[in-house]
């Protein structure tokens, strides 16, 4: 049932307090706010600056990463070109050898030797 034990423990205390001067409370609150607000505003702007700096840093990092990716692909392209050069040289050598062989066979045919 609802007994005395259900009553709020503060109930008796509130009645003992003197009447609260609302004006005083308001002035106290204003005093506290004016005391802490500048610090809070400074903290807020510092945090905003920090956040902006982090965004800039992240963007810069992303750009650097994409540069590295480009560099890697350029290295691959360079390897490909040097390989192509190597095979081109081989082809040129084979072509030269074939031309030399062709010249030799032509000379032999001219000499009257059937091959």
XYZ file of C-alpha atoms in Angstrom, residues 34-92:
59
model
C 29.264 34.808 -18.970
C 32.175 33.242 -17.065
C 32.254 29.960 -19.025
C 30.854 31.016 -22.409
C 34.015 32.682 -23.811
C 36.038 29.559 -22.983
C 33.392 27.345 -24.523
C 33.261 29.498 -27.654
C 37.053 29.406 -27.907
C 36.959 25.633 -27.504
C 34.258 25.390 -30.149
C 36.216 27.443 -32.689
C 39.398 25.501 -31.859
C 37.536 22.229 -32.464
C 36.115 23.560 -35.750
C 39.594 24.579 -36.874
C 40.929 21.174 -35.883
C 38.152 19.443 -37.816
C 38.844 21.597 -40.902
C 42.554 20.826 -40.644
C 41.782 17.115 -40.431
C 39.599 17.337 -43.545
C 42.409 19.117 -45.426
C 44.919 16.540 -44.173
C 42.708 13.646 -45.304
C 42.251 15.206 -48.754
C 46.014 15.733 -49.053
C 46.663 12.123 -48.032
C 44.160 10.879 -50.611
C 45.925 12.944 -53.304
C 49.309 11.552 -52.249
C 47.949 7.992 -52.321
C 46.567 8.497 -55.830
C 49.975 9.927 -56.876
C 51.667 6.763 -55.578
C 49.159 4.630 -57.490
C 49.944 6.631 -60.650
C 53.677 6.165 -60.011
C 53.204 2.411 -59.741
C 51.324 2.288 -63.025
C 54.046 4.452 -64.643
C 56.673 1.969 -63.393
C 54.622 -0.834 -64.988
C 54.373 1.121 -68.255
C 58.142 1.732 -68.223
C 58.765 -1.985 -67.720
C 56.426 -2.705 -70.608
C 58.247 -0.240 -72.887
C 61.683 -1.628 -72.042
C 60.352 -5.136 -72.709
C 58.895 -3.967 -76.046
C 62.249 -2.363 -76.915
C 64.037 -5.608 -76.073
C 61.714 -7.654 -78.329
C 61.907 -5.031 -81.075
C 65.711 -5.341 -81.043
C 65.387 -9.128 -81.255
C 63.061 -8.773 -84.241
C 65.445 -6.347 -85.953
